[in-house]
Each structure stands twice: as C-alpha cells, then as structure tokens.
Coordinates of C-alpha atoms and ligand atoms in Angstrom, one line a residue:
X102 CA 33.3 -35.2 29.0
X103 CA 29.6 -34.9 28.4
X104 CA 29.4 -32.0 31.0
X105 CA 32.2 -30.3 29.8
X106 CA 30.8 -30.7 26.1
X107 CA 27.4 -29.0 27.3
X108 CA 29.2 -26.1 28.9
X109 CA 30.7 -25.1 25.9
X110 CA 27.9 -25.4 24.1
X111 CA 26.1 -23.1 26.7
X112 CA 29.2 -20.6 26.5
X113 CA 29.0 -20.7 22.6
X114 CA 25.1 -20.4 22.6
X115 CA 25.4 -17.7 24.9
X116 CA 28.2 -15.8 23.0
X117 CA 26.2 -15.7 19.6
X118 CA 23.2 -14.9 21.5
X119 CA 25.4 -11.8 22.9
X120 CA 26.3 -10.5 19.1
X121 CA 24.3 -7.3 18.8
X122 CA 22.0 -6.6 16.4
X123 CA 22.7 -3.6 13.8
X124 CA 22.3 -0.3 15.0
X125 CA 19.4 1.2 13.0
X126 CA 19.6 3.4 10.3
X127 CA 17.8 6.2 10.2
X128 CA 15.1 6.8 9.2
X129 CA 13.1 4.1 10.3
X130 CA 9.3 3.5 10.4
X131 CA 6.9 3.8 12.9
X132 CA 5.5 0.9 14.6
X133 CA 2.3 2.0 12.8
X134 CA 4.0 2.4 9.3
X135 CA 5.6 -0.5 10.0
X136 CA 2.1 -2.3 10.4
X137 CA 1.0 -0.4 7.3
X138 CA 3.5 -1.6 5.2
X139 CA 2.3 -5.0 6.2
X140 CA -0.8 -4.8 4.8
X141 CA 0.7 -4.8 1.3
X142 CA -2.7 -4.9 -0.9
X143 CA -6.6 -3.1 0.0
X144 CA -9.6 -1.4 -1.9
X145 CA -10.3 2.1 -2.5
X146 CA -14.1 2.9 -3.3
X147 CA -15.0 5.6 -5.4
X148 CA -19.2 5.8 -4.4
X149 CA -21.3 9.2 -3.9
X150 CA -22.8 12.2 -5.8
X151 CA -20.8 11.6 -8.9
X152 CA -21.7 7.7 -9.0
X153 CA -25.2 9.2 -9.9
X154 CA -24.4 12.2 -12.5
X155 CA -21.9 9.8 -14.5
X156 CA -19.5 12.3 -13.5
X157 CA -15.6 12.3 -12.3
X158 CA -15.8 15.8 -10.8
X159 CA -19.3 16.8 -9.6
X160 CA -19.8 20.5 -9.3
X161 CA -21.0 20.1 -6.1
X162 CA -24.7 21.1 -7.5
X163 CA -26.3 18.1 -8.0
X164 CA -29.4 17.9 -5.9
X165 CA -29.2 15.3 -3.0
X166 CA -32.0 12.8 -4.1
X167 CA -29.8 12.0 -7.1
X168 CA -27.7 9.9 -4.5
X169 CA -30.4 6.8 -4.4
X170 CA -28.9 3.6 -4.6
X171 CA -31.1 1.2 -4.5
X172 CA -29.7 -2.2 -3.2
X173 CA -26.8 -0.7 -0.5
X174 CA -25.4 -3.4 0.9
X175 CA -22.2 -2.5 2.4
X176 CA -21.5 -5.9 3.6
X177 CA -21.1 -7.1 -0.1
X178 CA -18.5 -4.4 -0.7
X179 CA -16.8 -6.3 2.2
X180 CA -17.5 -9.7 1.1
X181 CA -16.2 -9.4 -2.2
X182 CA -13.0 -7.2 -1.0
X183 CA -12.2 -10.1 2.0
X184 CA -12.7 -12.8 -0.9
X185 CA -10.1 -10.8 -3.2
X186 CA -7.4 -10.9 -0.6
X187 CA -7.4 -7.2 -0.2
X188 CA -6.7 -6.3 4.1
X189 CA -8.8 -2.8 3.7
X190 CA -11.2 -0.5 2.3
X191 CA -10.7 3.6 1.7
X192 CA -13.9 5.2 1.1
X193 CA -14.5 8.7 -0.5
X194 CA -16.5 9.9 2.5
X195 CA -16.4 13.3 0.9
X196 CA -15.1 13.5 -2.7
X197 CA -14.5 17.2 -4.3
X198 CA -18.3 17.7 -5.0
X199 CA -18.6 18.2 -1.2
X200 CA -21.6 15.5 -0.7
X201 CA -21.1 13.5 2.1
X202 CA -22.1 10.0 2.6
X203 CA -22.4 10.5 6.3
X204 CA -24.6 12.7 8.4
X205 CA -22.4 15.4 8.9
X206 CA -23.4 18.6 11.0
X207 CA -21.1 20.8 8.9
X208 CA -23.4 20.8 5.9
X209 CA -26.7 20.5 4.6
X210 CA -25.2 18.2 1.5
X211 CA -25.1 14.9 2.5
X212 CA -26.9 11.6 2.7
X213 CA -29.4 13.0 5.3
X214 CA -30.6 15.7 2.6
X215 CA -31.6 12.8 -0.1
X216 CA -34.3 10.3 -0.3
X217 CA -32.3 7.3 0.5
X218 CA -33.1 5.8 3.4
X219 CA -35.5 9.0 4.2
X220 CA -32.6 10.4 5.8
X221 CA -31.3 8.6 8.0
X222 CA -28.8 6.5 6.1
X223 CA -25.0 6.4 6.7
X224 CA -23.0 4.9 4.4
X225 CA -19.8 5.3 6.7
X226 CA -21.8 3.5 9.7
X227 CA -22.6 0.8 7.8
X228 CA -19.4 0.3 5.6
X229 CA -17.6 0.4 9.5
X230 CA -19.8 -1.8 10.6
X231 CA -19.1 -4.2 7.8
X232 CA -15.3 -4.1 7.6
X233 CA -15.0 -4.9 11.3
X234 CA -17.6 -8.2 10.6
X235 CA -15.2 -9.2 7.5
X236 CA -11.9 -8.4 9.4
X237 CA -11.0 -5.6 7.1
X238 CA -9.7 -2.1 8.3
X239 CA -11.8 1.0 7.7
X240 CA -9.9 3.8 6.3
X241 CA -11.8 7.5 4.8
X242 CA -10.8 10.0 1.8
X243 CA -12.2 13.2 2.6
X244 CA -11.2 15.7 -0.4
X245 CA -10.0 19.1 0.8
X246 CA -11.6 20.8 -2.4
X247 CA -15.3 21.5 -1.7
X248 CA -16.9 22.9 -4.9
X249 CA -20.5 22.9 -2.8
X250 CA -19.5 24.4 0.6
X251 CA -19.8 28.2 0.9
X252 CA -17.3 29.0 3.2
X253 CA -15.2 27.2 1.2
X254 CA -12.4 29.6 -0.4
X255 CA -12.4 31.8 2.9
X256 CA -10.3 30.7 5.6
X257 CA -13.2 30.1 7.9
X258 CA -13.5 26.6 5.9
X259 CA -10.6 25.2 7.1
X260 CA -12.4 25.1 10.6
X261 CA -14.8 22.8 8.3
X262 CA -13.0 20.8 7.0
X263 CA -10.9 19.5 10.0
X264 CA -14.7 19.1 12.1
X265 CA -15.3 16.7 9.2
X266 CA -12.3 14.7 10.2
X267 CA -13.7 15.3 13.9
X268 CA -16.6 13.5 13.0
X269 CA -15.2 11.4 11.1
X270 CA -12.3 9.6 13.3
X271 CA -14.6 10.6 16.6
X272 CA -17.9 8.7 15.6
X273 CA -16.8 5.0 13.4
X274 CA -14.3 3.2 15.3
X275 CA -10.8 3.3 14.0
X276 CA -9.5 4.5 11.1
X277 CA -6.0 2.7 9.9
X278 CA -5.7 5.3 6.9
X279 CA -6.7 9.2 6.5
X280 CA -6.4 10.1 2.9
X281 CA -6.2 13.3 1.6
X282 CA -5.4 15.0 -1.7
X283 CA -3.8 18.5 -1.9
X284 CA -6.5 19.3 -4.6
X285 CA -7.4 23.6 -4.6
X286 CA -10.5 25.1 -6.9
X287 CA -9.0 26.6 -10.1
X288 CA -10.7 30.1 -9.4
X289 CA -11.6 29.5 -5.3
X290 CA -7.9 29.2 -4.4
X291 CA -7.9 28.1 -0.8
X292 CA -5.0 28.6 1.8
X293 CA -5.2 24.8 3.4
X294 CA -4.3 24.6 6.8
X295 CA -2.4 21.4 5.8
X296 CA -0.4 21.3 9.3
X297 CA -3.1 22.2 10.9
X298 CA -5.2 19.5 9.5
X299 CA -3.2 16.8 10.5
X300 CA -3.2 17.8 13.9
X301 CA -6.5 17.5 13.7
X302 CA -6.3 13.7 12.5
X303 CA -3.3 12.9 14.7
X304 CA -4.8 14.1 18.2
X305 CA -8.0 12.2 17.3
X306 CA -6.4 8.5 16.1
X307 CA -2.6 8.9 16.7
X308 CA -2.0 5.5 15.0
X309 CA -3.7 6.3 11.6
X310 CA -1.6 6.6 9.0
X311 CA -1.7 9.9 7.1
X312 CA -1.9 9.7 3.2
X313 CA -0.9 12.8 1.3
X314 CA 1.8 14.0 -1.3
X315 CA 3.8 15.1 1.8
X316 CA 2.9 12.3 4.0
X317 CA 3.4 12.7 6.9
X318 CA 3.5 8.9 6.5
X319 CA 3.3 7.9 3.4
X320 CA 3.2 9.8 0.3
X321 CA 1.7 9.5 -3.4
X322 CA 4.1 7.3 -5.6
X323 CA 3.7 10.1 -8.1
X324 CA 1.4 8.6 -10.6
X325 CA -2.1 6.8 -10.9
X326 CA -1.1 4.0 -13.0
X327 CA 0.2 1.8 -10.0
X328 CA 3.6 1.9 -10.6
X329 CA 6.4 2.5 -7.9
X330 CA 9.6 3.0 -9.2
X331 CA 12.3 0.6 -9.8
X332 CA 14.6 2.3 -7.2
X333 CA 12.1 3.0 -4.7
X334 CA 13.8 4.7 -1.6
X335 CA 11.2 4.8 1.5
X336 CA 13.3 7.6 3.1
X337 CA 12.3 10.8 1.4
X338 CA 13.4 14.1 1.8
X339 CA 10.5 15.7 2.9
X340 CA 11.2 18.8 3.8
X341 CA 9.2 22.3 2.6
X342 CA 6.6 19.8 0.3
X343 CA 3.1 20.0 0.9
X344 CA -0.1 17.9 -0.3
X345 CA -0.3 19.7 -3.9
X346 CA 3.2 19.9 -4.1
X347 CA 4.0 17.0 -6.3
X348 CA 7.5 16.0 -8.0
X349 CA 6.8 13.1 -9.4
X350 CA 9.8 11.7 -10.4
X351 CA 10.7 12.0 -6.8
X352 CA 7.6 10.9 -4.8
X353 CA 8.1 7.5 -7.7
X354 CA 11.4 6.6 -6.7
X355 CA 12.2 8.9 -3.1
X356 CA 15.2 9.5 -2.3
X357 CA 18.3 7.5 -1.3
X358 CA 19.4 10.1 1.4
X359 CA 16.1 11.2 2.3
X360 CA 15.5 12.1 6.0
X361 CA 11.7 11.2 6.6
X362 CA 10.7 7.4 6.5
X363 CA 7.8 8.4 3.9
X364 CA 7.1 4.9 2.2
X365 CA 4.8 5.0 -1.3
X366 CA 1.4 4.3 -1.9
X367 CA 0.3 3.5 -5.3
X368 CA -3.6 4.2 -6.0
X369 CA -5.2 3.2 -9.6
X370 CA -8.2 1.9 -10.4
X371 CA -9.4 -1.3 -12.0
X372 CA -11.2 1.3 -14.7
X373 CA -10.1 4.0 -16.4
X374 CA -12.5 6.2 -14.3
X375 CA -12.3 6.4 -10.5
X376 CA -16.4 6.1 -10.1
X377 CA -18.7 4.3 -11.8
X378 CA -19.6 4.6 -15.3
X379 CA -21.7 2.0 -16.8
X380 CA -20.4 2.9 -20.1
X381 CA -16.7 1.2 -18.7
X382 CA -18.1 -1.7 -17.5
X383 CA -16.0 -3.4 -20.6
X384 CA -13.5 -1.7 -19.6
X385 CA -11.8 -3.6 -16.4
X386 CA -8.0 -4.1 -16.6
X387 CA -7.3 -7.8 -17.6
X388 CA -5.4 -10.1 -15.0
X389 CA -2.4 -9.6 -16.9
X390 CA -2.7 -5.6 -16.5
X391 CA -3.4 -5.8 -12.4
X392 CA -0.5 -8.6 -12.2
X393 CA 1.8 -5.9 -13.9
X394 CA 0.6 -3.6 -11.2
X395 CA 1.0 -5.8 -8.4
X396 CA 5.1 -6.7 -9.4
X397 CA 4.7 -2.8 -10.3
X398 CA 3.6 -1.9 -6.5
X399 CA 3.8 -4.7 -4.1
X400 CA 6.9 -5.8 -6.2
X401 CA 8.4 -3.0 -5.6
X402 CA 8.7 -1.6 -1.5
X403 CA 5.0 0.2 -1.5
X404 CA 1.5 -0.8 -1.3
X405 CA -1.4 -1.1 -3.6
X406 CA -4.6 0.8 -3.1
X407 CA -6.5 -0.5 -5.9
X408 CA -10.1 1.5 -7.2
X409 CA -13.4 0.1 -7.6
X410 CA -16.2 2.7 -8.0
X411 CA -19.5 1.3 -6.5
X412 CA -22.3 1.1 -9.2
X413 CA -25.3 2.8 -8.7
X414 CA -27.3 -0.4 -7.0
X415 CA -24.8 0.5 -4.3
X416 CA -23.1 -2.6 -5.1
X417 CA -19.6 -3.7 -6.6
X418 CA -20.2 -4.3 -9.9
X419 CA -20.2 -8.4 -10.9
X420 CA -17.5 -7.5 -13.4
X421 CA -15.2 -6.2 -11.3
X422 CA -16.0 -9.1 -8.7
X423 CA -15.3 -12.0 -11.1
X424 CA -12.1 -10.0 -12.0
X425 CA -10.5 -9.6 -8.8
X426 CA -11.3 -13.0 -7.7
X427 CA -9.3 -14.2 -11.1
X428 CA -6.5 -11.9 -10.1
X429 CA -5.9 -14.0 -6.7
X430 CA -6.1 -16.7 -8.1
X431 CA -3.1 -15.8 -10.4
X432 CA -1.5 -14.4 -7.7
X433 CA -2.0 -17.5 -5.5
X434 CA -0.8 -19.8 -8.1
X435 CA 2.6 -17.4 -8.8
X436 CA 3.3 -18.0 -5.0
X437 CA 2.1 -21.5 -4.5
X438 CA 5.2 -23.6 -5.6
X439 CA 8.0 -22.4 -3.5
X440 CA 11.6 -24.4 -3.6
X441 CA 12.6 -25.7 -0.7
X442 CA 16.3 -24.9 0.1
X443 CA 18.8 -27.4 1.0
X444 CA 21.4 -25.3 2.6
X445 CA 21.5 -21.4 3.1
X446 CA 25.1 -20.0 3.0
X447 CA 26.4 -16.3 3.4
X448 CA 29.5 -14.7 2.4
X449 CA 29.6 -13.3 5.7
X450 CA 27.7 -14.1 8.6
X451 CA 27.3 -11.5 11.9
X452 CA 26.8 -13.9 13.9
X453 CA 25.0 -17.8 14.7
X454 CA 21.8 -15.7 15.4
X455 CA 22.3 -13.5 11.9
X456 CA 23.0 -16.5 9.9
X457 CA 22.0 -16.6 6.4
X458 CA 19.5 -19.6 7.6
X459 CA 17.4 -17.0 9.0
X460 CA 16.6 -15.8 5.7
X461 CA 15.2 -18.7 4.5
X462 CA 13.3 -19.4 7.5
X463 CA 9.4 -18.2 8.0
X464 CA 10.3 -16.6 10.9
X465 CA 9.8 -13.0 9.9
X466 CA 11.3 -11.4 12.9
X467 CA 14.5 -13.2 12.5
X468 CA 17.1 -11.8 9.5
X469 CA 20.3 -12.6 7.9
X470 CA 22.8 -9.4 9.1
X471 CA 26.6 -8.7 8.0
X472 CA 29.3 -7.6 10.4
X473 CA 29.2 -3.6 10.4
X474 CA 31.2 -2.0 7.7
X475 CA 30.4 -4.9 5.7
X476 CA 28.4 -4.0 2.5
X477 CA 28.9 -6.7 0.1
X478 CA 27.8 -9.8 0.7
X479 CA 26.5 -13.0 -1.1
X480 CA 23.8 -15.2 0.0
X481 CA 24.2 -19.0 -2.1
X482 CA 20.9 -21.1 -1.8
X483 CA 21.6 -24.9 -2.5
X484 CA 18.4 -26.6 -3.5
X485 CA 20.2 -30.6 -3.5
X486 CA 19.1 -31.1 -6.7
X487 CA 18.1 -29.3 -9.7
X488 CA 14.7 -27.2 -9.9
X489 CA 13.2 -24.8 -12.3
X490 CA 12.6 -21.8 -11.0
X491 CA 11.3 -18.2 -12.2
X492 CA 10.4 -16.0 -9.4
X493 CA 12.1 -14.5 -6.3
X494 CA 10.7 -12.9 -3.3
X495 CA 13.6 -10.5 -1.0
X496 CA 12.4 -8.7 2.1
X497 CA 14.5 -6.5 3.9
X498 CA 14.7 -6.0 7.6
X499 CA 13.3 -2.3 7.4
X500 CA 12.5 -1.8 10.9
X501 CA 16.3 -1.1 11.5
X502 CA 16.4 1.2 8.2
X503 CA 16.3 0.4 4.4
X504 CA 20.1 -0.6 3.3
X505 CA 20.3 -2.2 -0.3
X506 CA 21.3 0.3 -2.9
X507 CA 22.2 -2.7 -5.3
X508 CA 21.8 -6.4 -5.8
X509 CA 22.2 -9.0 -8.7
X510 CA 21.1 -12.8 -9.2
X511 CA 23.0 -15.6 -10.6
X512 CA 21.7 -19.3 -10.8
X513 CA 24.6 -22.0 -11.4
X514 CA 25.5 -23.3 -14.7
X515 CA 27.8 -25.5 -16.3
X516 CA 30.2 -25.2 -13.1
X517 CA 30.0 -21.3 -13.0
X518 CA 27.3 -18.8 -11.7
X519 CA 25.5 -16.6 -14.5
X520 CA 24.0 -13.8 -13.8
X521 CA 20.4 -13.3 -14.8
X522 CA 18.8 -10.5 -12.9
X523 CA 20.2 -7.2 -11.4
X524 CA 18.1 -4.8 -9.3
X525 CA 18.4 -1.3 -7.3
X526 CA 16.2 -1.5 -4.0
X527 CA 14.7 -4.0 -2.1
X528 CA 12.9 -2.5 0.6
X529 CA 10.2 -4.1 2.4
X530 CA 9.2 -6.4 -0.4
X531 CA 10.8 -6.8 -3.8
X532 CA 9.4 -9.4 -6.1
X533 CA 11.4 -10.5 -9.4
X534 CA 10.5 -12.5 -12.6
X535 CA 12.9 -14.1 -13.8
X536 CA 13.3 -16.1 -16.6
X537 CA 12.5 -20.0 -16.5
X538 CA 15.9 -21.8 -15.4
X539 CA 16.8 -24.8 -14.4
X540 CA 19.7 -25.0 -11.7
X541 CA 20.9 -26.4 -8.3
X542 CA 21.9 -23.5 -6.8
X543 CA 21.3 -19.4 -6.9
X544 CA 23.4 -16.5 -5.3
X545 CA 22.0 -13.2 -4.6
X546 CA 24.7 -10.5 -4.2
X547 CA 24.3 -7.2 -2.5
X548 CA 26.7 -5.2 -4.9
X549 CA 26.0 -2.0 -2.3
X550 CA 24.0 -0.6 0.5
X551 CA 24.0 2.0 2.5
X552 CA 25.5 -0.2 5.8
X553 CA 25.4 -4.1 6.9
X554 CA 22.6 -5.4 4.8
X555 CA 19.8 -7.4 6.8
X556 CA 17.5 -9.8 5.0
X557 CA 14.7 -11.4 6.6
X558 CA 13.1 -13.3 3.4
X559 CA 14.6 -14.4 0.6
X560 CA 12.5 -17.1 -1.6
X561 CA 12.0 -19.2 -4.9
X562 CA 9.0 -20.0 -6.7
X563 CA 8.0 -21.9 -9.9
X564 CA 5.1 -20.3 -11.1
X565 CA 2.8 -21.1 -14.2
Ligands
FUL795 C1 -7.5 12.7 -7.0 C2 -8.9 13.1 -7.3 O1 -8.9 14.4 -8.0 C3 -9.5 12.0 -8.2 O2 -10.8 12.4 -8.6 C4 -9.5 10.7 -7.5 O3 -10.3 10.8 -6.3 C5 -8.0 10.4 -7.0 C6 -7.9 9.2 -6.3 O4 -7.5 11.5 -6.3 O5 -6.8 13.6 -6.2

C-alpha cells in the first residue's frame, strides 16, 4: 500500500511538474531590463558649472575656476544615497553648458581647466570609485546639447559627442544606465546622430541600459513631476520616435499593443530646480509629496530617478539628507506590517506548480498562471481571522510579457464581497491604498488581460 501510495504521488508530482509554463508574450524585457526594473528606486545628481553660476542652463561661458567646490567628498554623496535606500546614482557628467566633470580629451572645458584640485580632479573617478565601495551602481547623463563646444552645430560634433561616451563607458567601470536627453540649441540646430550614438554606447557596455525619449530601453514617462500613468503599458510602440520626440500622453501611459518592451522612467527632483540653488534650500518636497511620487512611480510599473543637486561644498545638502532618510522611514513603516495569509485560492489554477500559493509565497521566481485562453480569474486570500488592512502590493510575472488590462479588489463583508478598489495595469509592481477595512478575506479579480494572467506577488499591509 505504502509503495503503491508513493508512486502515485511520484506520477502526480511529476505530471504537475510536466504542465508547461505560458508561452511568452511579446514583447518581453531583456535580461538587462529585467534587472533594471528591479532596481525600482536610485539618485540622480545634478552637480557642475551651473551648481556655481546659480544657474539651470549655463551658457556654456562660465570660466572653469568657477567650478571650486570646496569639501568634494563623493563618498558622502554615496553614503547618504545607500542610507536612503536608493540602488544607484546618475551623474550629469556633461550637462548642456558643455563642462565636464571628468578629464575629457575632447575639450578644453572641464574639470582639468579649473582650480580644483589643480587640475587633476575627476569627479567621475571618484563618484565610481565610491558607488562600487557603497554597493551602488554608477550610471552618467551626458547632454547632447553643448552650448560651449565649437564644433557643435556642425556635423563633425557628433564624432564628439559619442568619444565622450568612449571615454566615458571605456575608462570608470560599468555603467548600469546611459542617459541622454534629445535636447537641440534653439538657433544651433544640430542633426544628432541618435542611432549612431547608441551604437556607440551599446558596442562599449552592451548591458547598459539606454535612457532616452525613444529608449531603446526605457523611455521618459513624459513628464518631470514623477508620475507614471495609471495605465502604464511597458510595451510601447516605438517605432519612427526619436530622443526629442516626445508625446507625452503616450510615453505616460505606453501603449497596450505596443511592439517594443520600452518600460518608464520617472525623473523629478526633490527641489523645484534640478541643481542647486541655495535660495531652495526651503524648498524640499515634504514626505507626503515624495510618498505621492513613490505610489506615483514605483506604484505604478516604472522606476524612480529621483534629483538632488549637489551644493556647492560638493556635498548633498543636510536638508535634503535628513529628508530622504524620513522618506524611508515612511516607506519602511507602509511595508513593515504585512498580513499573513491563511489560505491562497484561485478561480483557476494551471497547474500544482501555478497554484495561486505561489503568489503569496516570497519566492519571486515562482507565479500564479491560468490555463491558456483563460483571462478572468479570481485570486481569494483567507487571512483565519479578521485584520485591518489598507495597502496592497501585485507584481506580475513580466518576464513572460505584461498581461493585466484590468483588475478590481473586494474584501468580505457581511457574508458578501464589496468591492473597494479597481485598477488598469499591473506591470512589474503596482501598489494600492486602500481604504482602512477590516475583513477576513480579499479577492482580487483580473476583469481582462491580454492572455493567461501570471502573478508572482500579491500582498497585504497595515500601514500607519
Ligand atoms: C532635461 C534638461 O534640460 C534639464 O536641465 C534636466 O537636466 C533634466 C533632467 O533633463 O532634459
């Protein structure tokens, strides 16, 4: 009997092991995007020529012994960004004044024409140096738009511009992001050798991920406030856009049918102004305002680049500090209090190894999957006894394609389930407040999508 009882078991393992998983739908990411995506929240720095002049745009005529700060210390900028639970740090290498804040051979504008350091400084080197010791990744903004370079505006500067990224992604270790805006001179109008330049980038560091309002793998969400859209498709369709080219309804919510896995970046800055101005230094968003952003970005399938313009110690200003570390701490304490779930059940189940278990597990590799042809589905969390909740965490499956088109939430009531939230897209992460309920059990319904939806994390928090 025993035998016989654990050769079925084998035969019934085996057979649920043997139900295939989904067949992707494209477009999918890229191993890389995929590891992009991942790193959800990171710093952009806003530091050179203009940090100085109290400007926004320099004219790229400032003389190079204005950049002087006085207490650099790069490994602050990636102390405080570690502490703030960011993964990264973008630096304006070269911003559209044209200085740059390494030694580049392309120019005479740069650090090595100032004072600082007699010279020899590099800000890159160091910054490089520093995200590697604090475990950050090291990513570079080099604006197209060179008010200071005179070839610029001829097409002989395109040549330029992509030895800058030569330097750039040859000389400081790897880069995770290339940022570049499609920013042109009013009168100057340059031809950019957009295709060209990322070439460039991608024969140099084939696994950095190219930021533009085109991609080619991610793209501008369309707006500098940190906002993604509600719907926010990571399939775009790409085609005939360039960096410069920007529809902004579209690049905020991409597009449902879109060909090109082209997931949104959202970039904003703790300040009104991108670079320092002393004059602002009342002026940093309040906890509430970055925890809008964060449901606003993060919350919604794309990542969150936020600013902070280095002061002109060459340090990130205490204000700014002291507010990002309250901003974890907010966002810490809206995660900390997860419900634990009784029993996950699903309207309809793949397969043992699809079950809806596996999206209330912490194994993010495993996911709860629908038979094919199966696009509505319901997935009932019983808690065993009654909780207050308010916040809900859903992550799709996106390596095999982004699917939900539609979902609701319902928490049970006086023997019925009442509805209480309804949704478009879920994406890689979508992150809901809801209102402060008590119940035993909640049902999330996928109302549509665009084939077998495939859930990987689905969660409950009481937060503050
Ligand atoms: C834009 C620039 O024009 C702004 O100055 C800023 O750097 C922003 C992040 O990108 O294209």
């Amino acid at each position: 009997m025993k035998i016989l009882f654990a050769l079925s078991l084998i035969v019934a393992l085996s057979a649920s092991a043997q139900v295939a998983p989904p067949r992707p739908l494209p477009p999918v990411p890229s191993p890389a995007q995929l590891a992009w995506q991942q790193l959800e929240y990171y710093a952009f720095l806003h530091f050179g020529m203009n940090t100085f002049t109290d400007h926004e745009w320099g004219e790229g005529r400032a003389h190079p012994d204005n950049f002087n700060p006085t207490a650099f210390d790069a490994r602050q900028w990636a102390r405080v960004v570690k502490a703030a639970g960011m993964r990264g740090i973008i630096i304006t290498a070269k911003h559209h004044d044209g200085f740059c804040l390494w030694p580049s051979a392309t120019t005479d504008y740069s650090v090595k024409a100032s004072k600082w350091r007699d010279g020899k400084g590099d800000v890159l080197k160091e910054l490089s140096a520093a995200c590697q010791e604090f475990g950050l990744k090291f990513g570079v903004y080099i604006s197209p738009w060179d008010r200071n370079h005179p070839l610029y505006g001829t097409p002989k500067y395109n040549a330029v511009y992509k030895a800058q990224w030569r330097e750039l992604l040859t000389n400081y270790g790897e880069v995770f992001e290339s940022w570049l805006d499609g920013a042109n001179d009013g009168k100057k109008r340059m031809t950019y050798d957009f295709w060209g330049f990322f070439s460039t980038i991608k024969s140099l560091q084939p696994q950095t991920i190219i930021f533009s309002d085109a991609g080619p793998d991610i793209r501008w969400v369309g707006n500098e406030k940190g906002f993604a859209g509600e719907t926010n498709w990571s399939p775009r369709d790409n085609e005939g856009t360039f960096p410069g080219f920007a529809d902004e309804k579209q690049l905020n919510v991409g597009d449902e049918n879109g060909t090109t896995w082209l997931p949104a970046e959202c970039d904003v800055s703790i300040r009104p102004g991108w670079f320092y101005h002393a004059n602002e230094d009342d002026k940093v968003k309040s906890v509430e305002q970055l925890m809008n952003i964060y449901y606003g970005s993060v919350g919604r399938n794309a990542n969150l680049l936020l600013n902070l313009g280095v002061d002109r110690r060459g340090l990130i200003n205490e204000n700014d500090e002291r507010r990002l570390l309250e901003f974890k701490a907010a966002r810490e304490a809206e995660f900390s209090n997860k419900i634990s779930v009784r029993r996950a059940t699903a309207s309809n189940v793949r397969g043992a190894a699809f079950n809806a278990a596996k999206a209330v597990d912490d194994n993010a590799q495993s996911y709860w999957a629908t038979t094919d042809g199966v696009t509505e589905a319901a997935l009932e969390l019983d808690f065993g006894a009654e909780v207050e909740l308010n916040r809900l965490l859903i992550q799709e499956h996106i390596a095999l394609g982004q699917r939900v088109k539609k979902f609701s939430v319902s928490i049970w009531r006086n023997g019925a389930y009442e509805n209480i939230a309804s949704a478009t897209t879920i994406g890689y992460k979508r992150l809901l407040r809801l209102p402060l309920v008590k119940t035993n059990k909640l049902k999330l319904t996928i109302e549509a999508a665009k084939a077998s939806p495939m859930l990987n994390h689905l969660a409950v928090y009481r937060a503050p």
